[in-house]
PDB file of C-alpha atoms in Angstrom:
ATOM      1  CA  MET G   1       0.000   0.000   0.000  1.00 43.00           C
ATOM      2  CA  LYS G   2       2.854   2.338   0.889  1.00 39.00           C
ATOM      3  CA  LYS G   3       4.491   1.693  -2.507  1.00 42.00           C
ATOM      4  CA  ILE G   4       1.226   2.486  -4.317  1.00 38.00           C
ATOM      5  CA  LEU G   5       0.848   5.791  -2.442  1.00 32.00           C
ATOM      6  CA  THR G   6       4.461   6.700  -3.214  1.00 33.00           C
ATOM      7  CA  SER G   7       3.903   5.977  -6.890  1.00 35.00           C
ATOM      8  CA  LEU G   8       0.764   8.127  -6.935  1.00 31.00           C
ATOM      9  CA  VAL G   9       2.653  11.028  -5.352  1.00 31.00           C
ATOM     10  CA  MET G  10       5.421  10.744  -7.953  1.00 35.00           C
ATOM     11  CA  VAL G  11       2.927  10.656 -10.836  1.00 37.00           C
ATOM     12  CA  SER G  12       1.033  13.596  -9.359  1.00 37.00           C
ATOM     13  CA  SER G  13       4.300  15.579  -9.023  1.00 37.00           C
ATOM     14  CA  CYS G  14       5.247  14.907 -12.643  1.00 42.00           C
ATOM     15  CA  MET G  15       1.828  15.969 -13.869  1.00 43.00           C
ATOM     16  CA  PHE G  16       1.941  19.123 -11.770  1.00 43.00           C
ATOM     17  CA  ALA G  17       5.384  19.969 -13.122  1.00 44.00           C
ATOM     18  CA  MET G  18       3.918  20.039 -16.639  1.00 77.00           C
ATOM     19  CA  GLU G  19       1.136  22.462 -15.707  1.00 89.00           C
ATOM     20  CA  TYR G  20       1.713  26.214 -15.781  1.00 93.00           C
ATOM     21  CA  TYR G  21      -0.194  29.492 -15.681  1.00 95.00           C
ATOM     22  CA  SER G  22       0.479  32.665 -17.590  1.00 95.00           C
ATOM     23  CA  LYS G  23      -1.332  35.801 -18.721  1.00 96.00           C
ATOM     24  CA  ILE G  24      -1.905  36.383 -22.428  1.00 95.00           C
ATOM     25  CA  GLU G  25       0.112  39.469 -23.338  1.00 96.00           C
ATOM     26  CA  PRO G  26       0.409  41.366 -26.662  1.00 96.00           C
ATOM     27  CA  ILE G  27       3.124  40.024 -28.943  1.00 95.00           C
ATOM     28  CA  ASN G  28       4.945  43.353 -28.659  1.00 96.00           C
ATOM     29  CA  THR G  29       4.697  46.429 -26.447  1.00 96.00           C
ATOM     30  CA  TYR G  30       6.407  49.654 -27.527  1.00 96.00           C
ATOM     31  CA  ASN G  31       7.303  52.504 -25.208  1.00 97.00           C
ATOM     32  CA  ILE G  32       7.634  55.474 -27.550  1.00 97.00           C
ATOM     33  CA  LYS G  33       9.977  58.151 -26.231  1.00 97.00           C
ATOM     34  CA  ALA G  34      10.809  61.647 -27.429  1.00 97.00           C
ATOM     35  CA  ALA G  35      13.843  61.771 -29.714  1.00 95.00           C
ATOM     36  CA  THR G  36      14.097  65.563 -29.438  1.00 94.00           C
ATOM     37  CA  SER G  37      13.228  68.259 -26.939  1.00 95.00           C
ATOM     38  CA  GLY G  38      10.356  70.704 -27.246  1.00 96.00           C
ATOM     39  CA  LYS G  39       6.890  71.747 -26.144  1.00 98.00           C
ATOM     40  CA  ILE G  40       3.920  69.442 -26.761  1.00 98.00           C
ATOM     41  CA  VAL G  41       1.598  71.331 -29.127  1.00 98.00           C
ATOM     42  CA  PHE G  42      -0.846  68.513 -29.921  1.00 98.00           C
ATOM     43  CA  VAL G  43      -2.027  65.382 -28.113  1.00 97.00           C
ATOM     44  CA  ASN G  44      -4.797  63.151 -29.463  1.00 96.00           C
ATOM     45  CA  ASN G  45      -6.033  61.947 -26.060  1.00 94.00           C
ATOM     46  CA  LYS G  46      -9.239  60.459 -27.465  1.00 95.00           C
ATOM     47  CA  LEU G  47      -7.169  57.708 -29.111  1.00 96.00           C
ATOM     48  CA  GLU G  48      -6.045  56.316 -25.758  1.00 95.00           C
ATOM     49  CA  ALA G  49      -7.275  52.740 -25.146  1.00 94.00           C
ATOM     50  CA  SER G  50      -8.208  52.203 -28.792  1.00 95.00           C
ATOM     51  CA  ASP G  51      -6.954  50.627 -32.016  1.00 95.00           C
ATOM     52  CA  VAL G  52      -5.337  53.265 -34.198  1.00 96.00           C
ATOM     53  CA  LYS G  53      -4.455  53.309 -37.894  1.00 95.00           C
ATOM     54  CA  ASN G  54      -2.520  56.105 -39.581  1.00 96.00           C
ATOM     55  CA  LYS G  55      -3.250  58.832 -37.050  1.00 96.00           C
ATOM     56  CA  ILE G  56      -1.092  61.437 -35.316  1.00 97.00           C
ATOM     57  CA  ILE G  57      -0.789  60.853 -31.574  1.00 97.00           C
ATOM     58  CA  VAL G  58       1.613  63.578 -30.445  1.00 98.00           C
ATOM     59  CA  LYS G  59       3.246  66.652 -31.961  1.00 98.00           C
ATOM     60  CA  ILE G  60       6.256  68.458 -30.533  1.00 98.00           C
ATOM     61  CA  ASP G  61       6.722  72.097 -31.497  1.00 98.00           C
ATOM     62  CA  SER G  62       8.848  72.328 -34.669  1.00 97.00           C
ATOM     63  CA  ARG G  63       8.126  75.947 -35.677  1.00 97.00           C
ATOM     64  CA  VAL G  64      11.672  77.217 -35.056  1.00 97.00           C
ATOM     65  CA  ASN G  65      13.152  74.149 -36.777  1.00 97.00           C
ATOM     66  CA  LYS G  66      11.046  74.809 -39.879  1.00 98.00           C
ATOM     67  CA  ILE G  67      12.148  78.470 -40.026  1.00 98.00           C
ATOM     68  CA  ASP G  68      15.777  77.385 -39.633  1.00 98.00           C
ATOM     69  CA  LEU G  69      15.294  74.822 -42.423  1.00 98.00           C
ATOM     70  CA  GLU G  70      13.889  77.373 -44.881  1.00 98.00           C
ATOM     71  CA  GLN G  71      16.624  79.892 -44.112  1.00 98.00           C
ATOM     72  CA  SER G  72      19.278  77.214 -44.466  1.00 98.00           C
ATOM     73  CA  LYS G  73      17.924  76.282 -47.901  1.00 98.00           C
ATOM     74  CA  ILE G  74      18.113  79.945 -48.990  1.00 98.00           C
ATOM     75  CA  LYS G  75      21.680  80.203 -47.677  1.00 98.00           C
ATOM     76  CA  LEU G  76      22.643  76.998 -49.474  1.00 98.00           C
ATOM     77  CA  LYS G  77      21.339  78.340 -52.782  1.00 98.00           C
ATOM     78  CA  SER G  78      23.335  81.546 -52.285  1.00 97.00           C
ATOM     79  CA  LEU G  79      26.531  79.658 -51.495  1.00 97.00           C
ATOM     80  CA  GLU G  80      26.110  77.448 -54.551  1.00 97.00           C
ATOM     81  CA  ASP G  81      25.718  80.561 -56.735  1.00 97.00           C
ATOM     82  CA  ILE G  82      28.805  82.088 -55.130  1.00 97.00           C
ATOM     83  CA  LEU G  83      30.743  78.877 -55.740  1.00 97.00           C
ATOM     84  CA  THR G  84      29.837  78.997 -59.434  1.00 96.00           C
ATOM     85  CA  ILE G  85      31.167  82.548 -59.661  1.00 96.00           C
ATOM     86  CA  GLU G  86      34.367  81.762 -57.770  1.00 95.00           C
ATOM     87  CA  ASN G  87      35.041  78.721 -59.952  1.00 96.00           C
ATOM     88  CA  SER G  88      34.602  80.905 -63.005  1.00 95.00           C
ATOM     89  CA  THR G  89      37.036  83.417 -61.522  1.00 93.00           C
ATOM     90  CA  LEU G  90      39.629  80.704 -60.978  1.00 93.00           C
ATOM     91  CA  GLU G  91      39.291  79.587 -64.594  1.00 91.00           C
ATOM     92  CA  SER G  92      39.862  83.148 -65.765  1.00 91.00           C
ATOM     93  CA  TYR G  93      42.970  83.432 -63.550  1.00 89.00           C
ATOM     94  CA  LYS G  94      44.446  80.420 -65.303  1.00 87.00           C
ATOM     95  CA  LYS G  95      44.211  82.291 -68.615  1.00 85.00           C
ATOM     96  CA  ILE G  96      45.807  85.488 -67.353  1.00 86.00           C
ATOM     97  CA  SER G  97      49.568  85.274 -67.293  1.00 82.00           C
ATOM     98  CA  SER G  98      49.898  88.252 -64.955  1.00 84.00           C
ATOM     99  CA  LYS G  99      48.132  86.376 -62.197  1.00 84.00           C
ATOM    100  CA  SER G 100      50.674  84.927 -59.818  1.00 89.00           C
ATOM    101  CA  LYS G 101      50.619  81.460 -58.311  1.00 89.00           C
ATOM    102  CA  PHE G 102      49.835  83.146 -55.012  1.00 90.00           C
ATOM    103  CA  ASP G 103      46.654  84.693 -56.460  1.00 89.00           C
ATOM    104  CA  LYS G 104      45.572  81.411 -57.967  1.00 91.00           C
ATOM    105  CA  ASP G 105      46.227  79.504 -54.723  1.00 91.00           C
ATOM    106  CA  ASN G 106      44.236  82.037 -52.720  1.00 93.00           C
ATOM    107  CA  GLN G 107      41.334  81.622 -55.119  1.00 93.00           C
ATOM    108  CA  LYS G 108      41.494  77.853 -54.744  1.00 95.00           C
ATOM    109  CA  ILE G 109      41.454  78.224 -50.953  1.00 96.00           C
ATOM    110  CA  LYS G 110      38.406  80.484 -51.200  1.00 96.00           C
ATOM    111  CA  ILE G 111      36.630  77.831 -53.288  1.00 96.00           C
ATOM    112  CA  LEU G 112      37.532  75.038 -50.861  1.00 97.00           C
ATOM    113  CA  ASN G 113      36.176  77.071 -47.944  1.00 97.00           C
ATOM    114  CA  ILE G 114      32.896  77.644 -49.775  1.00 97.00           C
ATOM    115  CA  GLU G 115      32.637  73.953 -50.646  1.00 97.00           C
ATOM    116  CA  SER G 116      33.210  73.081 -46.987  1.00 97.00           C
ATOM    117  CA  SER G 117      30.461  75.498 -45.922  1.00 97.00           C
ATOM    118  CA  ILE G 118      28.096  73.977 -48.479  1.00 97.00           C
ATOM    119  CA  SER G 119      28.832  70.486 -47.178  1.00 98.00           C
ATOM    120  CA  ASP G 120      28.180  71.566 -43.579  1.00 97.00           C
ATOM    121  CA  LEU G 121      24.959  73.286 -44.599  1.00 98.00           C
ATOM    122  CA  LYS G 122      23.679  70.218 -46.443  1.00 98.00           C
ATOM    123  CA  THR G 123      24.308  68.135 -43.318  1.00 98.00           C
ATOM    124  CA  LYS G 124      22.454  70.711 -41.218  1.00 98.00           C
ATOM    125  CA  ILE G 125      19.482  70.681 -43.606  1.00 98.00           C
ATOM    126  CA  GLU G 126      19.190  66.879 -43.463  1.00 98.00           C
ATOM    127  CA  THR G 127      19.485  66.977 -39.662  1.00 97.00           C
ATOM    128  CA  LEU G 128      16.712  69.569 -39.470  1.00 98.00           C
ATOM    129  CA  LYS G 129      14.484  67.471 -41.724  1.00 98.00           C
ATOM    130  CA  ASP G 130      15.054  64.460 -39.492  1.00 97.00           C
ATOM    131  CA  THR G 131      14.343  66.474 -36.336  1.00 96.00           C
ATOM    132  CA  ILE G 132      11.105  67.891 -37.784  1.00 97.00           C
ATOM    133  CA  ALA G 133       9.951  64.431 -38.855  1.00 96.00           C
ATOM    134  CA  LYS G 134      10.594  63.039 -35.375  1.00 96.00           C
ATOM    135  CA  LYS G 135       8.451  65.746 -33.798  1.00 97.00           C
ATOM    136  CA  THR G 136       5.265  64.396 -35.376  1.00 97.00           C
ATOM    137  CA  LEU G 137       4.519  60.902 -34.092  1.00 97.00           C
ATOM    138  CA  THR G 138       2.079  58.903 -36.204  1.00 96.00           C
ATOM    139  CA  VAL G 139       0.799  55.416 -35.423  1.00 95.00           C
ATOM    140  CA  LYS G 140       0.280  53.178 -38.457  1.00 93.00           C
ATOM    141  CA  ASN G 141      -1.474  50.224 -36.853  1.00 94.00           C
ATOM    142  CA  SER G 142      -1.349  49.687 -33.084  1.00 96.00           C
ATOM    143  CA  TYR G 143      -3.394  49.710 -29.907  1.00 96.00           C
ATOM    144  CA  ILE G 144      -2.675  52.834 -27.865  1.00 97.00           C
ATOM    145  CA  TYR G 145      -2.498  51.673 -24.271  1.00 96.00           C
ATOM    146  CA  ASP G 146      -1.452  54.897 -22.604  1.00 96.00           C
ATOM    147  CA  ILE G 147      -0.516  58.494 -23.490  1.00 97.00           C
ATOM    148  CA  GLY G 148       1.949  59.939 -21.029  1.00 96.00           C
ATOM    149  CA  VAL G 149       2.028  63.640 -21.919  1.00 97.00           C
ATOM    150  CA  GLU G 150      -0.382  66.558 -21.948  1.00 97.00           C
ATOM    151  CA  PHE G 151      -0.731  69.621 -24.163  1.00 97.00           C
ATOM    152  CA  GLY G 152       1.782  72.256 -23.073  1.00 97.00           C
ATOM    153  CA  ASP G 153       4.259  69.844 -21.459  1.00 97.00           C
ATOM    154  CA  TYR G 154       7.939  70.351 -22.233  1.00 97.00           C
ATOM    155  CA  VAL G 155       9.764  67.118 -23.014  1.00 97.00           C
ATOM    156  CA  ASN G 156      13.407  66.169 -23.306  1.00 97.00           C
ATOM    157  CA  PRO G 157      14.929  63.307 -25.304  1.00 96.00           C
ATOM    158  CA  GLY G 158      13.960  60.062 -23.580  1.00 97.00           C
ATOM    159  CA  THR G 159      10.651  61.316 -22.147  1.00 97.00           C
ATOM    160  CA  LEU G 160       7.938  58.653 -22.489  1.00 98.00           C
ATOM    161  CA  LEU G 161       5.256  59.917 -24.883  1.00 98.00           C
ATOM    162  CA  TYR G 162       2.957  56.923 -25.219  1.00 98.00           C
ATOM    163  CA  THR G 163       2.777  53.141 -25.018  1.00 97.00           C
ATOM    164  CA  ALA G 164       1.551  51.161 -28.023  1.00 97.00           C
ATOM    165  CA  MET G 165       0.819  47.461 -28.398  1.00 97.00           C
ATOM    166  CA  ASP G 166       0.674  45.009 -31.290  1.00 95.00           C
ATOM    167  CA  LEU G 167      -2.492  42.958 -30.726  1.00 95.00           C
ATOM    168  CA  SER G 168      -2.223  40.911 -33.916  1.00 93.00           C
ATOM    169  CA  GLN G 169      -0.875  38.015 -31.848  1.00 95.00           C
ATOM    170  CA  GLY G 170      -0.697  37.022 -28.203  1.00 96.00           C
ATOM    171  CA  LYS G 171       2.179  35.700 -26.148  1.00 96.00           C
ATOM    172  CA  LEU G 172       2.402  33.370 -23.170  1.00 97.00           C
ATOM    173  CA  GLU G 173       5.628  33.227 -21.173  1.00 95.00           C
ATOM    174  CA  ILE G 174       6.408  30.501 -18.671  1.00 93.00           C
ATOM    175  CA  TYR G 175       9.505  29.179 -16.932  1.00 93.00           C
ATOM    176  CA  ILE G 176      10.220  25.481 -17.279  1.00 91.00           C
ATOM    177  CA  PRO G 177      12.742  23.334 -15.391  1.00 90.00           C
ATOM    178  CA  ILE G 178      15.935  22.972 -17.377  1.00 89.00           C
ATOM    179  CA  ASP G 179      15.755  19.191 -17.224  1.00 87.00           C
ATOM    180  CA  LYS G 180      12.221  19.245 -18.711  1.00 85.00           C
ATOM    181  CA  ALA G 181      13.024  21.443 -21.740  1.00 86.00           C
ATOM    182  CA  SER G 182      13.733  18.680 -24.265  1.00 85.00           C
ATOM    183  CA  GLN G 183      10.751  16.634 -23.034  1.00 86.00           C
ATOM    184  CA  ILE G 184       8.275  19.521 -23.254  1.00 88.00           C
ATOM    185  CA  LYS G 185       9.209  20.241 -26.882  1.00 85.00           C
ATOM    186  CA  THR G 186       7.624  16.959 -27.968  1.00 86.00           C
ATOM    187  CA  LYS G 187       4.372  17.404 -26.039  1.00 90.00           C
ATOM    188  CA  THR G 188       0.952  18.632 -27.204  1.00 92.00           C
ATOM    189  CA  ILE G 189      -0.074  21.992 -25.716  1.00 94.00           C
ATOM    190  CA  TYR G 190      -3.414  22.250 -23.908  1.00 95.00           C
ATOM    191  CA  LEU G 191      -4.775  25.693 -23.047  1.00 94.00           C
ATOM    192  CA  ASP G 192      -7.468  25.796 -20.368  1.00 94.00           C
ATOM    193  CA  ASP G 193      -7.939  22.036 -20.816  1.00 92.00           C
ATOM    194  CA  LYS G 194      -8.422  22.336 -24.594  1.00 93.00           C
ATOM    195  CA  LYS G 195      -6.099  20.562 -27.013  1.00 94.00           C
ATOM    196  CA  THR G 196      -4.387  22.877 -29.525  1.00 94.00           C
ATOM    197  CA  ASP G 197      -2.113  22.673 -32.553  1.00 93.00           C
ATOM    198  CA  ILE G 198       0.024  25.482 -31.166  1.00 93.00           C
ATOM    199  CA  LYS G 199       3.749  24.856 -30.873  1.00 92.00           C
ATOM    200  CA  ILE G 200       6.362  26.382 -28.614  1.00 93.00           C
ATOM    201  CA  SER G 201       7.750  29.448 -30.347  1.00 92.00           C
ATOM    202  CA  LYS G 202      11.087  29.478 -28.560  1.00 92.00           C
ATOM    203  CA  ILE G 203      12.905  28.246 -25.498  1.00 91.00           C
ATOM    204  CA  TYR G 204      15.747  30.419 -24.242  1.00 89.00           C
ATOM    205  CA  THR G 205      18.516  27.917 -23.552  1.00 84.00           C
ATOM    206  CA  VAL G 206      20.244  30.116 -20.999  1.00 84.00           C
ATOM    207  CA  ALA G 207      18.991  30.025 -17.426  1.00 79.00           C
ATOM    208  CA  ASP G 208      16.817  33.015 -16.514  1.00 71.00           C
ATOM    209  CA  SER G 209      18.450  35.592 -14.224  1.00 74.00           C
ATOM    210  CA  LYS G 210      15.603  35.351 -11.667  1.00 77.00           C
ATOM    211  CA  HIS G 211      14.448  31.772 -12.207  1.00 75.00           C
ATOM    212  CA  ILE G 212      17.997  30.428 -12.062  1.00 79.00           C
ATOM    213  CA  SER G 213      17.061  26.772 -12.570  1.00 85.00           C
ATOM    214  CA  SER G 214      14.633  27.426 -15.415  1.00 90.00           C
ATOM    215  CA  TYR G 215      14.504  28.337 -19.087  1.00 92.00           C
ATOM    216  CA  LYS G 216      12.059  30.928 -20.342  1.00 92.00           C
ATOM    217  CA  CYS G 217       9.557  29.445 -22.772  1.00 93.00           C
ATOM    218  CA  GLU G 218       7.476  31.508 -25.186  1.00 95.00           C
ATOM    219  CA  ILE G 219       4.232  30.424 -26.866  1.00 96.00           C
ATOM    220  CA  ILE G 220       2.706  32.584 -29.622  1.00 96.00           C
ATOM    221  CA  LEU G 221      -1.088  32.651 -29.971  1.00 95.00           C
ATOM    222  CA  PRO G 222      -2.634  33.698 -33.314  1.00 92.00           C
ATOM    223  CA  ASN G 223      -5.509  36.196 -33.056  1.00 86.00           C
ATOM    224  CA  PRO G 224      -6.372  35.865 -29.348  1.00 91.00           C
ATOM    225  CA  LYS G 225      -9.845  37.073 -28.408  1.00 87.00           C
ATOM    226  CA  THR G 226      -8.804  38.515 -25.052  1.00 91.00           C
ATOM    227  CA  PHE G 227      -5.627  39.719 -23.389  1.00 92.00           C
ATOM    228  CA  SER G 228      -4.388  39.678 -19.779  1.00 91.00           C
ATOM    229  CA  LYS G 229      -6.411  36.504 -19.211  1.00 90.00           C
ATOM    230  CA  LEU G 230      -4.822  33.982 -16.860  1.00 94.00           C
ATOM    231  CA  THR G 231      -4.429  30.803 -18.898  1.00 95.00           C
ATOM    232  CA  LYS G 232      -3.633  27.273 -17.797  1.00 95.00           C
ATOM    233  CA  ILE G 233      -0.948  25.669 -19.949  1.00 95.00           C
ATOM    234  CA  GLU G 234      -0.393  21.921 -19.949  1.00 94.00           C
ATOM    235  CA  PHE G 235       2.007  19.733 -21.885  1.00 93.00           C
ATOM    236  CA  LYS G 236       0.685  16.225 -22.484  1.00 88.00           C
TER     237      LYS G 236
END
């Protein structure tokens, strides 16, 4: 009788070891942070807690950047015109025998300085374009979980603007004993006592930093109906 009870306990322990619980989470969660500093001039708060497609969530003031960009373009055009003239002058110097090597070298130096200024200005213009683009944050297709700023706030690079989620798939994460990893890979997955065709997406074959005797296991769920639901996971 004692042997039978011992065997039952061992079987029960093995079964329990193959049963886990996890919440269904979005496949990806994105914390969108400010890339530049500035004042918040637009926040679409009504989009919080909703699915969003191709809509602006937050705008950071870019008025000064746009003025700087337009002025820089005007300056670039002027420098390019000046460069054309100075190159023409150098060509004329080459045809005039009275012009010394010193004069010609000075003209070349003037041209090189202008070319350097043009190069710097082109870099500035592209940087301004990039900065302006980063000050308007548009969501293409995500669930907006939370918006962390208000109209009139001043933000610095790294300030959290909003949190977005990809709800196209779900994810279950569990921690399995290292010695069970190879065995679990061959098992059928049951979710809330229902047999599924779902397979393990990945097993991280390095022990978790907190669960030091376990591997993290990830299961991807296609088109889940609900999220944050506690789900029983069994491997049979």
